[in-house]
Amino acid sequence: MSEALEPPTYEEALLPSSSSAERSLDEQILHIPAAHLPLPQGEFIVSSNNGHARLRLSGQEEDIELPVYGIGGEVSGIVELAKTDSILSVDVTVEGRIKVHELGEGGQIDTPILLGSVQLWTKADNASPCPSTFSFSVTLPRSFESEGKTYPLPPSHSAQLKGVPGFDAGINYWISVSIKSKKFGLAIGGNTLSTPFIYYPRTSPVHSLPAPLEWAKKGFTEQVGWKAYTYAIKTYPKSGLANIIVKLYVPASRAFWVSDSIPFHISFESESDKTITEFQPFGPAGALHATRLQLIRQSTSDVRGALVHNTKTNIWRTDSIGEGIFGPGTDGATWLSFSGHIPIEPVKVTGFSLRHFSVTDGFVLTVTPPDVTKSPFIGIRETIAVRLATDPWLE
């Protein structure tokens, strides 16, 4: 179960999706076109209330609640009409909508996305009677344009932050068949048959997980596939203790399958053996539980895209989707070291970044003394952006 956290202060936000670090993560993810995946042989069928029309969508799994399409997927199928004598036109439209509503003074953004349309038949161009069956196919675009920028087509998704300020954001897609007809000799009749669908872009990490690091006398032996992030836990001058250098080792790609258990290594080093002794209760194996490594998901809305007193007006919620498990540690007079892993809680959607709505993931390393008035150590909160993928690494 995800742990909903209180909205952090702005200094505590994860790395913004527009950062150079986030852009470099895109290179660590392989986007899998739908044409490269096995095509299911089932159908998804929708009928009109009056039974005069039916939409049969091909390439779907059996017994699903909604049709599903991937990157560059073909929305294809058959439209069947029971009565055709008064039909004027038959059209298929595939579209989406991004809606972001901020509670309070933020307002609302509504972005329609036309993904494709095809006119199957029109009486104006045909002297022959309207057919009772039409085949069609619409290829989903990989991107769309909004406010002068191009974005990858985002997955179907919704997120909420209750309260004020808060937000309600959603990305939805649907297929509709518009059937116009004459009634009493006038072009005033019609029927629309539609169904939502799920857009689920498939991705995989470019690199596999690296082999574990080994501990040597002077710390973990660095090797290809790993990257070390170095931080300092400072102490109050009156404590008489030295600072502690923290080295967190994570896979260098920072891209993971959603079902991976993410490995990591961490060490705490100081010039003073007394400092390490004093820190042990605050460390990963300590009784105070002051040290945590989490995988955090941040969902952000930004309707206004403005700065007020040099502060962004965006709103976000954070959820823990993975808690680091520290294995048995080893120690010396002036150091502590641990190896561990982060199991990822089940998530369907991976990260994306739009102008007004984004989802980002990242590691958050915290050392939080439970009583700052008595602790000789000053807490830290450090973040590292990561990217999740829907599928495992492909050899």
mmCIF file of C-alpha atoms in Angstrom:
data_model
loop_
_atom_site.group_PDB
_atom_site.id
_atom_site.type_symbol
_atom_site.label_atom_id
_atom_site.label_comp_id
_atom_site.label_asym_id
_atom_site.label_seq_id
_atom_site.Cartn_x
_atom_site.Cartn_y
_atom_site.Cartn_z
ATOM 1 C CA MET A 1 0.000 0.000 0.000
ATOM 2 C CA SER A 2 1.379 3.395 -0.935
ATOM 3 C CA GLU A 3 2.033 5.737 1.919
ATOM 4 C CA ALA A 4 0.490 9.157 1.260
ATOM 5 C CA LEU A 5 2.754 11.798 2.683
ATOM 6 C CA GLU A 6 2.089 15.393 3.619
ATOM 7 C CA PRO A 7 2.917 17.871 0.849
ATOM 8 C CA PRO A 8 6.595 18.789 1.323
ATOM 9 C CA THR A 9 7.954 22.287 1.395
ATOM 10 C CA TYR A 10 9.166 23.538 -1.977
ATOM 11 C CA GLU A 11 12.780 22.844 -1.013
ATOM 12 C CA GLU A 12 11.818 19.196 -0.528
ATOM 13 C CA ALA A 13 10.438 18.569 -4.027
ATOM 14 C CA LEU A 14 11.958 15.894 -6.191
ATOM 15 C CA LEU A 15 14.045 16.938 -9.167
ATOM 16 C CA PRO A 16 11.751 18.766 -11.623
ATOM 17 C CA SER A 17 10.850 16.882 -14.760
ATOM 18 C CA SER A 18 12.355 19.601 -16.932
ATOM 19 C CA SER A 19 15.837 19.303 -15.416
ATOM 20 C CA SER A 20 18.824 18.163 -17.440
ATOM 21 C CA ALA A 21 19.081 15.147 -15.141
ATOM 22 C CA GLU A 22 15.572 14.104 -16.129
ATOM 23 C CA ARG A 23 16.290 14.582 -19.826
ATOM 24 C CA SER A 24 19.378 12.371 -19.594
ATOM 25 C CA LEU A 25 17.244 9.645 -18.022
ATOM 26 C CA ASP A 26 15.216 9.460 -21.242
ATOM 27 C CA GLU A 27 18.287 7.938 -22.900
ATOM 28 C CA GLN A 28 18.193 5.064 -20.385
ATOM 29 C CA ILE A 29 14.718 3.945 -21.466
ATOM 30 C CA LEU A 30 13.802 2.013 -24.615
ATOM 31 C CA HIS A 31 10.331 2.775 -25.997
ATOM 32 C CA ILE A 32 8.678 -0.360 -27.353
ATOM 33 C CA PRO A 33 6.389 0.194 -30.372
ATOM 34 C CA ALA A 34 3.138 -1.754 -30.312
ATOM 35 C CA ALA A 35 4.119 -3.326 -33.659
ATOM 36 C CA HIS A 36 7.038 -5.078 -31.890
ATOM 37 C CA LEU A 37 4.743 -6.786 -29.388
ATOM 38 C CA PRO A 38 2.510 -9.851 -29.838
ATOM 39 C CA LEU A 39 -0.931 -8.848 -31.094
ATOM 40 C CA PRO A 40 -3.827 -10.339 -29.094
ATOM 41 C CA GLN A 41 -6.486 -12.073 -31.178
ATOM 42 C CA GLY A 42 -9.557 -11.089 -29.200
ATOM 43 C CA GLU A 43 -12.201 -8.412 -29.775
ATOM 44 C CA PHE A 44 -13.725 -5.704 -27.650
ATOM 45 C CA ILE A 45 -17.363 -5.088 -28.600
ATOM 46 C CA VAL A 46 -19.570 -2.077 -27.839
ATOM 47 C CA SER A 47 -23.228 -1.845 -28.878
ATOM 48 C CA SER A 48 -25.521 1.163 -28.996
ATOM 49 C CA ASN A 49 -28.432 1.323 -26.571
ATOM 50 C CA ASN A 50 -30.975 0.859 -29.342
ATOM 51 C CA GLY A 51 -29.046 -2.004 -30.898
ATOM 52 C CA HIS A 52 -28.759 -0.262 -34.279
ATOM 53 C CA ALA A 53 -24.950 -0.032 -34.240
ATOM 54 C CA ARG A 54 -22.019 -2.077 -32.997
ATOM 55 C CA LEU A 55 -18.291 -1.351 -32.749
ATOM 56 C CA ARG A 56 -15.897 -4.308 -32.822
ATOM 57 C CA LEU A 57 -12.299 -3.439 -31.911
ATOM 58 C CA SER A 58 -9.696 -6.024 -32.901
ATOM 59 C CA GLY A 59 -6.302 -6.848 -31.379
ATOM 60 C CA GLN A 60 -7.538 -7.049 -27.776
ATOM 61 C CA GLU A 61 -7.195 -9.504 -24.913
ATOM 62 C CA GLU A 62 -10.265 -11.534 -23.968
ATOM 63 C CA ASP A 63 -12.490 -10.434 -21.060
ATOM 64 C CA ILE A 64 -10.956 -6.969 -20.549
ATOM 65 C CA GLU A 65 -12.804 -3.973 -19.126
ATOM 66 C CA LEU A 66 -11.455 -1.518 -21.700
ATOM 67 C CA PRO A 67 -9.414 -1.798 -24.905
ATOM 68 C CA VAL A 68 -5.664 -1.159 -24.543
ATOM 69 C CA TYR A 69 -3.238 0.372 -27.054
ATOM 70 C CA GLY A 70 0.504 1.029 -26.997
ATOM 71 C CA ILE A 71 3.010 3.256 -28.748
ATOM 72 C CA GLY A 72 1.985 3.791 -32.367
ATOM 73 C CA GLY A 73 -0.835 1.291 -31.883
ATOM 74 C CA GLU A 74 -3.426 0.582 -34.566
ATOM 75 C CA VAL A 75 -6.968 1.383 -33.457
ATOM 76 C CA SER A 76 -8.704 -0.916 -35.894
ATOM 77 C CA GLY A 77 -11.971 -2.742 -36.135
ATOM 78 C CA ILE A 78 -15.390 -2.950 -37.737
ATOM 79 C CA VAL A 79 -18.506 -0.778 -37.505
ATOM 80 C CA GLU A 80 -21.756 -2.687 -38.033
ATOM 81 C CA LEU A 81 -25.088 -0.975 -38.775
ATOM 82 C CA ALA A 82 -28.466 -2.688 -38.452
ATOM 83 C CA LYS A 83 -30.392 0.019 -40.376
ATOM 84 C CA THR A 84 -28.831 1.973 -43.234
ATOM 85 C CA ASP A 85 -31.706 3.447 -45.261
ATOM 86 C CA SER A 86 -31.578 6.937 -43.677
ATOM 87 C CA ILE A 87 -27.826 7.219 -42.985
ATOM 88 C CA LEU A 88 -26.126 10.434 -44.108
ATOM 89 C CA SER A 89 -22.552 9.836 -42.855
ATOM 90 C CA VAL A 90 -20.421 7.567 -40.684
ATOM 91 C CA ASP A 91 -17.225 8.861 -38.999
ATOM 92 C CA VAL A 92 -14.705 7.433 -36.541
ATOM 93 C CA THR A 93 -12.762 9.746 -34.226
ATOM 94 C CA VAL A 94 -9.976 8.883 -31.784
ATOM 95 C CA GLU A 95 -9.191 11.585 -29.249
ATOM 96 C CA GLY A 96 -7.983 12.369 -25.755
ATOM 97 C CA ARG A 97 -8.200 15.032 -23.108
ATOM 98 C CA ILE A 98 -5.911 16.272 -20.349
ATOM 99 C CA LYS A 99 -7.785 18.015 -17.552
ATOM 100 C CA VAL A 100 -6.096 19.631 -14.571
ATOM 101 C CA HIS A 101 -8.181 21.372 -11.933
ATOM 102 C CA GLU A 102 -6.449 23.102 -9.039
ATOM 103 C CA LEU A 103 -8.531 23.676 -5.934
ATOM 104 C CA GLY A 104 -8.190 27.216 -4.702
ATOM 105 C CA GLU A 105 -7.074 30.034 -6.989
ATOM 106 C CA GLY A 106 -5.251 27.958 -9.605
ATOM 107 C CA GLY A 107 -8.142 27.426 -12.014
ATOM 108 C CA GLN A 108 -8.449 24.729 -14.632
ATOM 109 C CA ILE A 109 -6.722 23.636 -17.836
ATOM 110 C CA ASP A 110 -8.546 21.502 -20.401
ATOM 111 C CA THR A 111 -6.409 20.255 -23.314
ATOM 112 C CA PRO A 112 -8.166 18.265 -26.070
ATOM 113 C CA ILE A 113 -6.011 15.970 -28.230
ATOM 114 C CA LEU A 114 -7.188 14.845 -31.654
ATOM 115 C CA LEU A 115 -5.392 11.580 -32.344
ATOM 116 C CA GLY A 116 -7.013 10.707 -35.652
ATOM 117 C CA SER A 117 -10.266 10.554 -37.573
ATOM 118 C CA VAL A 118 -11.605 8.872 -40.674
ATOM 119 C CA GLN A 119 -14.831 9.330 -42.601
ATOM 120 C CA LEU A 120 -16.113 5.874 -43.476
ATOM 121 C CA TRP A 121 -18.997 6.955 -45.686
ATOM 122 C CA THR A 122 -21.020 10.016 -46.682
ATOM 123 C CA LYS A 123 -24.166 10.117 -48.761
ATOM 124 C CA ALA A 124 -22.989 13.319 -50.425
ATOM 125 C CA ASP A 125 -20.174 11.389 -52.161
ATOM 126 C CA ASN A 126 -22.040 8.156 -52.876
ATOM 127 C CA ALA A 127 -25.010 7.375 -55.074
ATOM 128 C CA SER A 128 -25.139 3.790 -53.835
ATOM 129 C CA PRO A 129 -26.815 2.794 -50.537
ATOM 130 C CA CYS A 130 -24.893 2.949 -47.270
ATOM 131 C CA PRO A 131 -23.115 -0.359 -46.499
ATOM 132 C CA SER A 132 -23.958 -2.185 -43.291
ATOM 133 C CA THR A 133 -20.330 -2.958 -42.425
ATOM 134 C CA PHE A 134 -17.192 -0.782 -42.432
ATOM 135 C CA SER A 135 -13.591 -1.641 -41.636
ATOM 136 C CA PHE A 136 -11.298 1.099 -40.319
ATOM 137 C CA SER A 137 -7.844 1.686 -38.881
ATOM 138 C CA VAL A 138 -6.321 4.725 -37.153
ATOM 139 C CA THR A 139 -2.640 4.790 -36.152
ATOM 140 C CA LEU A 140 -2.019 6.511 -32.838
ATOM 141 C CA PRO A 141 0.578 9.298 -33.000
ATOM 142 C CA ARG A 142 3.568 9.068 -30.689
ATOM 143 C CA SER A 143 3.365 12.732 -29.713
ATOM 144 C CA PHE A 144 1.084 15.755 -29.678
ATOM 145 C CA GLU A 145 1.483 19.519 -29.665
ATOM 146 C CA SER A 146 0.252 21.874 -26.965
ATOM 147 C CA GLU A 147 1.015 25.548 -26.430
ATOM 148 C CA GLY A 148 3.769 25.479 -29.041
ATOM 149 C CA LYS A 149 5.620 22.452 -27.640
ATOM 150 C CA THR A 150 5.707 18.780 -28.586
ATOM 151 C CA TYR A 151 5.216 16.116 -25.918
ATOM 152 C CA PRO A 152 5.236 12.308 -26.025
ATOM 153 C CA LEU A 153 1.706 10.992 -25.807
ATOM 154 C CA PRO A 154 1.197 10.370 -22.064
ATOM 155 C CA PRO A 155 -0.356 7.239 -20.540
ATOM 156 C CA SER A 156 -3.901 7.094 -19.243
ATOM 157 C CA HIS A 157 -3.636 8.267 -15.669
ATOM 158 C CA SER A 158 -5.263 10.269 -12.893
ATOM 159 C CA ALA A 159 -4.037 11.777 -9.621
ATOM 160 C CA GLN A 160 -5.581 13.778 -6.809
ATOM 161 C CA LEU A 161 -4.504 15.843 -3.857
ATOM 162 C CA LYS A 162 -7.436 16.513 -1.568
ATOM 163 C CA GLY A 163 -7.767 19.736 0.354
ATOM 164 C CA VAL A 164 -6.887 23.340 -0.415
ATOM 165 C CA PRO A 165 -4.538 23.800 -2.112
ATOM 166 C CA GLY A 166 -5.143 20.600 -3.999
ATOM 167 C CA PHE A 167 -5.685 19.286 -7.508
ATOM 168 C CA ASP A 168 -7.543 16.756 -9.600
ATOM 169 C CA ALA A 169 -5.789 15.734 -12.823
ATOM 170 C CA GLY A 170 -6.606 13.142 -15.439
ATOM 171 C CA ILE A 171 -5.539 11.907 -18.869
ATOM 172 C CA ASN A 172 -8.287 10.084 -20.757
ATOM 173 C CA TYR A 173 -8.731 8.663 -24.248
ATOM 174 C CA TRP A 174 -11.720 7.370 -26.204
ATOM 175 C CA ILE A 175 -12.953 6.158 -29.586
ATOM 176 C CA SER A 176 -16.270 7.367 -30.975
ATOM 177 C CA VAL A 177 -18.378 6.488 -34.000
ATOM 178 C CA SER A 178 -20.700 9.242 -35.184
ATOM 179 C CA ILE A 179 -23.661 8.097 -37.300
ATOM 180 C CA LYS A 180 -25.737 10.939 -38.772
ATOM 181 C CA SER A 181 -29.124 10.200 -40.264
ATOM 182 C CA LYS A 182 -32.336 11.799 -41.521
ATOM 183 C CA LYS A 183 -35.428 11.997 -39.371
ATOM 184 C CA PHE A 184 -38.769 13.133 -40.789
ATOM 185 C CA GLY A 185 -36.858 14.005 -43.942
ATOM 186 C CA LEU A 186 -34.496 16.341 -42.070
ATOM 187 C CA ALA A 187 -30.824 15.914 -41.188
ATOM 188 C CA ILE A 188 -31.488 16.097 -37.450
ATOM 189 C CA GLY A 189 -31.044 12.491 -36.366
ATOM 190 C CA GLY A 190 -27.928 10.665 -35.305
ATOM 191 C CA ASN A 191 -26.278 8.199 -33.028
ATOM 192 C CA THR A 192 -22.887 8.238 -31.319
ATOM 193 C CA LEU A 193 -21.246 5.047 -30.160
ATOM 194 C CA SER A 194 -18.144 5.455 -28.004
ATOM 195 C CA THR A 195 -15.836 3.715 -25.564
ATOM 196 C CA PRO A 196 -12.909 4.880 -23.456
ATOM 197 C CA PHE A 197 -9.602 3.104 -23.979
ATOM 198 C CA ILE A 198 -6.358 2.810 -22.056
ATOM 199 C CA TYR A 199 -3.165 4.139 -23.584
ATOM 200 C CA TYR A 200 -0.336 2.112 -22.077
ATOM 201 C CA PRO A 201 3.069 2.910 -23.623
ATOM 202 C CA ARG A 202 5.502 0.046 -23.026
ATOM 203 C CA THR A 203 9.135 0.693 -22.112
ATOM 204 C CA SER A 204 12.185 -1.201 -20.870
ATOM 205 C CA PRO A 205 15.555 -0.242 -19.324
ATOM 206 C CA VAL A 206 18.476 0.017 -21.731
ATOM 207 C CA HIS A 207 20.827 -1.651 -19.218
ATOM 208 C CA SER A 208 20.530 -4.635 -16.904
ATOM 209 C CA LEU A 209 21.149 -4.371 -13.173
ATOM 210 C CA PRO A 210 24.883 -4.456 -12.319
ATOM 211 C CA ALA A 211 26.607 -7.088 -10.215
ATOM 212 C CA PRO A 212 26.848 -6.190 -6.486
ATOM 213 C CA LEU A 213 29.812 -4.186 -5.228
ATOM 214 C CA GLU A 214 32.335 -5.662 -2.823
ATOM 215 C CA TRP A 215 33.676 -3.990 0.312
ATOM 216 C CA ALA A 216 37.416 -3.372 0.597
ATOM 217 C CA LYS A 217 39.471 -1.773 3.367
ATOM 218 C CA LYS A 218 38.896 1.728 1.970
ATOM 219 C CA GLY A 219 35.238 1.394 1.057
ATOM 220 C CA PHE A 220 33.193 -0.244 -1.661
ATOM 221 C CA THR A 221 35.212 -1.108 -4.755
ATOM 222 C CA GLU A 222 33.688 1.020 -7.499
ATOM 223 C CA GLN A 223 32.986 -0.641 -10.824
ATOM 224 C CA VAL A 224 31.222 -0.006 -14.120
ATOM 225 C CA GLY A 225 27.464 0.112 -13.769
ATOM 226 C CA TRP A 226 27.416 1.902 -10.428
ATOM 227 C CA LYS A 227 27.457 5.567 -9.472
ATOM 228 C CA ALA A 228 28.329 7.010 -6.058
ATOM 229 C CA TYR A 229 26.505 10.040 -4.634
ATOM 230 C CA THR A 230 28.350 11.743 -1.783
ATOM 231 C CA TYR A 231 26.701 13.745 0.997
ATOM 232 C CA ALA A 232 27.758 15.138 4.358
ATOM 233 C CA ILE A 233 26.005 14.741 7.695
ATOM 234 C CA LYS A 234 27.179 17.754 9.633
ATOM 235 C CA THR A 235 27.422 17.976 13.396
ATOM 236 C CA TYR A 236 26.795 20.860 15.751
ATOM 237 C CA PRO A 237 30.068 22.553 16.800
ATOM 238 C CA LYS A 238 29.326 22.168 20.496
ATOM 239 C CA SER A 239 29.128 18.381 20.104
ATOM 240 C CA GLY A 240 32.845 18.078 19.476
ATOM 241 C CA LEU A 241 32.173 15.449 16.807
ATOM 242 C CA ALA A 242 33.437 15.332 13.234
ATOM 243 C CA ASN A 243 31.232 15.346 10.142
ATOM 244 C CA ILE A 244 30.198 12.077 8.490
ATOM 245 C CA ILE A 245 30.637 11.422 4.769
ATOM 246 C CA VAL A 246 27.807 9.380 3.272
ATOM 247 C CA LYS A 247 28.345 7.521 0.016
ATOM 248 C CA LEU A 248 25.235 6.090 -1.619
ATOM 249 C CA TYR A 249 25.870 3.700 -4.527
ATOM 250 C CA VAL A 250 23.022 3.062 -6.984
ATOM 251 C CA PRO A 251 22.945 1.574 -10.508
ATOM 252 C CA ALA A 252 24.350 4.251 -12.805
ATOM 253 C CA SER A 253 21.522 4.040 -15.345
ATOM 254 C CA ARG A 254 18.894 4.950 -12.716
ATOM 255 C CA ALA A 255 16.328 3.172 -14.911
ATOM 256 C CA PHE A 256 14.445 0.169 -13.525
ATOM 257 C CA TRP A 257 11.681 -2.263 -14.374
ATOM 258 C CA VAL A 258 8.651 -1.697 -12.132
ATOM 259 C CA SER A 259 9.010 -5.264 -10.814
ATOM 260 C CA ASP A 260 12.727 -4.935 -10.062
ATOM 261 C CA SER A 261 14.103 -4.991 -6.556
ATOM 262 C CA ILE A 262 16.574 -2.126 -6.828
ATOM 263 C CA PRO A 263 19.992 -2.844 -5.278
ATOM 264 C CA PHE A 264 22.041 -0.240 -3.426
ATOM 265 C CA HIS A 265 25.076 0.112 -1.162
ATOM 266 C CA ILE A 266 25.727 2.812 1.408
ATOM 267 C CA SER A 267 28.611 3.734 3.684
ATOM 268 C CA PHE A 268 29.109 6.220 6.529
ATOM 269 C CA GLU A 269 32.683 7.348 7.136
ATOM 270 C CA SER A 270 34.301 9.791 9.559
ATOM 271 C CA GLU A 271 37.732 10.838 10.762
ATOM 272 C CA SER A 272 36.643 10.119 14.321
ATOM 273 C CA ASP A 273 35.800 6.733 15.816
ATOM 274 C CA LYS A 274 33.814 8.529 18.522
ATOM 275 C CA THR A 275 31.600 10.087 15.826
ATOM 276 C CA ILE A 276 30.788 6.694 14.309
ATOM 277 C CA THR A 277 29.999 5.282 17.743
ATOM 278 C CA GLU A 278 27.638 8.183 18.469
ATOM 279 C CA PHE A 279 26.015 7.837 15.031
ATOM 280 C CA GLN A 280 25.242 4.120 15.208
ATOM 281 C CA PRO A 281 21.811 4.557 16.873
ATOM 282 C CA PHE A 282 20.900 6.948 14.019
ATOM 283 C CA GLY A 283 22.166 4.614 11.271
ATOM 284 C CA PRO A 284 20.272 1.990 9.231
ATOM 285 C CA ALA A 285 20.637 -0.639 11.970
ATOM 286 C CA GLY A 286 20.017 1.780 14.832
ATOM 287 C CA ALA A 287 17.092 1.673 17.224
ATOM 288 C CA LEU A 288 16.058 5.253 16.356
ATOM 289 C CA HIS A 289 15.169 4.360 12.731
ATOM 290 C CA ALA A 290 16.499 7.741 11.656
ATOM 291 C CA THR A 291 17.964 6.607 8.312
ATOM 292 C CA ARG A 292 15.658 5.729 5.403
ATOM 293 C CA LEU A 293 16.049 5.230 1.675
ATOM 294 C CA GLN A 294 12.755 5.416 -0.191
ATOM 295 C CA LEU A 295 11.489 5.390 -3.745
ATOM 296 C CA ILE A 296 9.108 8.338 -3.948
ATOM 297 C CA ARG A 297 6.558 9.230 -6.627
ATOM 298 C CA GLN A 298 5.702 12.899 -7.078
ATOM 299 C CA SER A 299 2.544 13.924 -8.971
ATOM 300 C CA THR A 300 2.578 17.614 -9.868
ATOM 301 C CA SER A 301 0.003 20.020 -11.280
ATOM 302 C CA ASP A 302 0.901 23.449 -12.608
ATOM 303 C CA VAL A 303 -2.063 25.295 -14.097
ATOM 304 C CA ARG A 304 -0.687 28.823 -13.910
ATOM 305 C CA GLY A 305 2.972 28.127 -14.632
ATOM 306 C CA ALA A 306 3.881 31.248 -12.705
ATOM 307 C CA LEU A 307 6.254 32.487 -10.025
ATOM 308 C CA VAL A 308 4.952 34.312 -6.973
ATOM 309 C CA HIS A 309 7.670 35.876 -4.812
ATOM 310 C CA ASN A 310 10.198 33.711 -6.707
ATOM 311 C CA THR A 311 8.267 30.574 -5.743
ATOM 312 C CA LYS A 312 6.552 28.280 -8.241
ATOM 313 C CA THR A 313 2.787 28.014 -7.948
ATOM 314 C CA ASN A 314 2.703 24.302 -8.738
ATOM 315 C CA ILE A 315 1.071 21.836 -6.360
ATOM 316 C CA TRP A 316 2.135 18.248 -5.732
ATOM 317 C CA ARG A 317 1.597 15.127 -3.716
ATOM 318 C CA THR A 318 4.220 12.545 -2.862
ATOM 319 C CA ASP A 319 3.741 8.822 -2.279
ATOM 320 C CA SER A 320 6.213 6.228 -1.119
ATOM 321 C CA ILE A 321 6.277 3.367 -3.651
ATOM 322 C CA GLY A 322 9.288 1.566 -2.211
ATOM 323 C CA GLU A 323 11.102 1.318 1.136
ATOM 324 C CA GLY A 324 14.787 0.418 1.308
ATOM 325 C CA ILE A 325 15.634 -2.785 3.153
ATOM 326 C CA PHE A 326 19.121 -2.641 4.686
ATOM 327 C CA GLY A 327 20.925 -5.946 4.979
ATOM 328 C CA PRO A 328 23.322 -6.847 7.800
ATOM 329 C CA GLY A 329 26.090 -4.274 7.931
ATOM 330 C CA THR A 330 29.823 -4.364 8.454
ATOM 331 C CA ASP A 331 31.734 -1.805 10.469
ATOM 332 C CA GLY A 332 35.115 -0.581 11.495
ATOM 333 C CA ALA A 333 36.387 2.003 13.932
ATOM 334 C CA THR A 334 35.606 4.912 11.591
ATOM 335 C CA TRP A 335 33.017 3.523 9.177
ATOM 336 C CA LEU A 336 29.747 1.655 8.714
ATOM 337 C CA SER A 337 28.594 -0.033 5.504
ATOM 338 C CA PHE A 338 25.369 -1.668 4.348
ATOM 339 C CA SER A 339 23.989 -3.345 1.237
ATOM 340 C CA GLY A 340 20.314 -3.560 0.526
ATOM 341 C CA HIS A 341 17.481 -3.369 -1.966
ATOM 342 C CA ILE A 342 14.253 -1.456 -2.594
ATOM 343 C CA PRO A 343 11.235 -3.596 -3.561
ATOM 344 C CA ILE A 344 8.913 -1.524 -5.750
ATOM 345 C CA GLU A 345 5.245 -1.495 -4.852
ATOM 346 C CA PRO A 346 2.908 -2.320 -7.765
ATOM 347 C CA VAL A 347 2.483 0.664 -10.090
ATOM 348 C CA LYS A 348 0.902 0.629 -13.534
ATOM 349 C CA VAL A 349 1.997 3.966 -14.952
ATOM 350 C CA THR A 350 5.588 5.155 -15.348
ATOM 351 C CA GLY A 351 6.788 8.755 -15.356
ATOM 352 C CA PHE A 352 5.851 11.473 -17.856
ATOM 353 C CA SER A 353 6.157 15.237 -18.105
ATOM 354 C CA LEU A 354 3.567 17.611 -19.547
ATOM 355 C CA ARG A 355 3.189 21.371 -19.308
ATOM 356 C CA HIS A 356 0.526 21.228 -16.603
ATOM 357 C CA PHE A 357 0.755 17.685 -15.208
ATOM 358 C CA SER A 358 3.708 15.402 -14.532
ATOM 359 C CA VAL A 359 4.712 12.273 -12.642
ATOM 360 C CA THR A 360 8.331 11.842 -11.531
ATOM 361 C CA ASP A 361 10.069 9.180 -9.449
ATOM 362 C CA GLY A 362 13.200 9.365 -7.347
ATOM 363 C CA PHE A 363 15.208 8.037 -4.456
ATOM 364 C CA VAL A 364 14.976 10.023 -1.235
ATOM 365 C CA LEU A 365 17.698 9.456 1.354
ATOM 366 C CA THR A 366 16.873 10.907 4.762
ATOM 367 C CA VAL A 367 18.645 10.951 8.081
ATOM 368 C CA THR A 368 16.182 12.500 10.503
ATOM 369 C CA PRO A 369 17.096 12.631 14.197
ATOM 370 C CA PRO A 370 13.886 12.106 16.192
ATOM 371 C CA ASP A 371 14.765 14.888 18.660
ATOM 372 C CA VAL A 372 16.783 17.657 17.021
ATOM 373 C CA THR A 373 17.253 19.422 20.350
ATOM 374 C CA LYS A 374 19.280 16.502 21.689
ATOM 375 C CA SER A 375 20.932 15.151 18.548
ATOM 376 C CA PRO A 376 24.549 16.117 17.743
ATOM 377 C CA PHE A 377 23.782 15.471 14.054
ATOM 378 C CA ILE A 378 22.051 17.728 11.529
ATOM 379 C CA GLY A 379 19.596 15.768 9.396
ATOM 380 C CA ILE A 380 19.790 15.455 5.616
ATOM 381 C CA ARG A 381 17.277 14.900 2.811
ATOM 382 C CA GLU A 382 18.792 14.120 -0.591
ATOM 383 C CA THR A 383 17.027 13.188 -3.837
ATOM 384 C CA ILE A 384 18.100 11.323 -6.976
ATOM 385 C CA ALA A 385 15.801 11.214 -10.012
ATOM 386 C CA VAL A 386 15.082 7.773 -11.482
ATOM 387 C CA ARG A 387 12.956 6.410 -14.293
ATOM 388 C CA LEU A 388 10.726 3.333 -14.146
ATOM 389 C CA ALA A 389 9.879 1.107 -17.115
ATOM 390 C CA THR A 390 6.873 -1.141 -17.720
ATOM 391 C CA ASP A 391 8.903 -4.124 -18.973
ATOM 392 C CA PRO A 392 12.145 -5.866 -17.972
ATOM 393 C CA TRP A 393 15.509 -5.336 -19.624
ATOM 394 C CA LEU A 394 15.689 -7.020 -23.024
ATOM 395 C CA GLU A 395 18.913 -8.773 -24.029
#
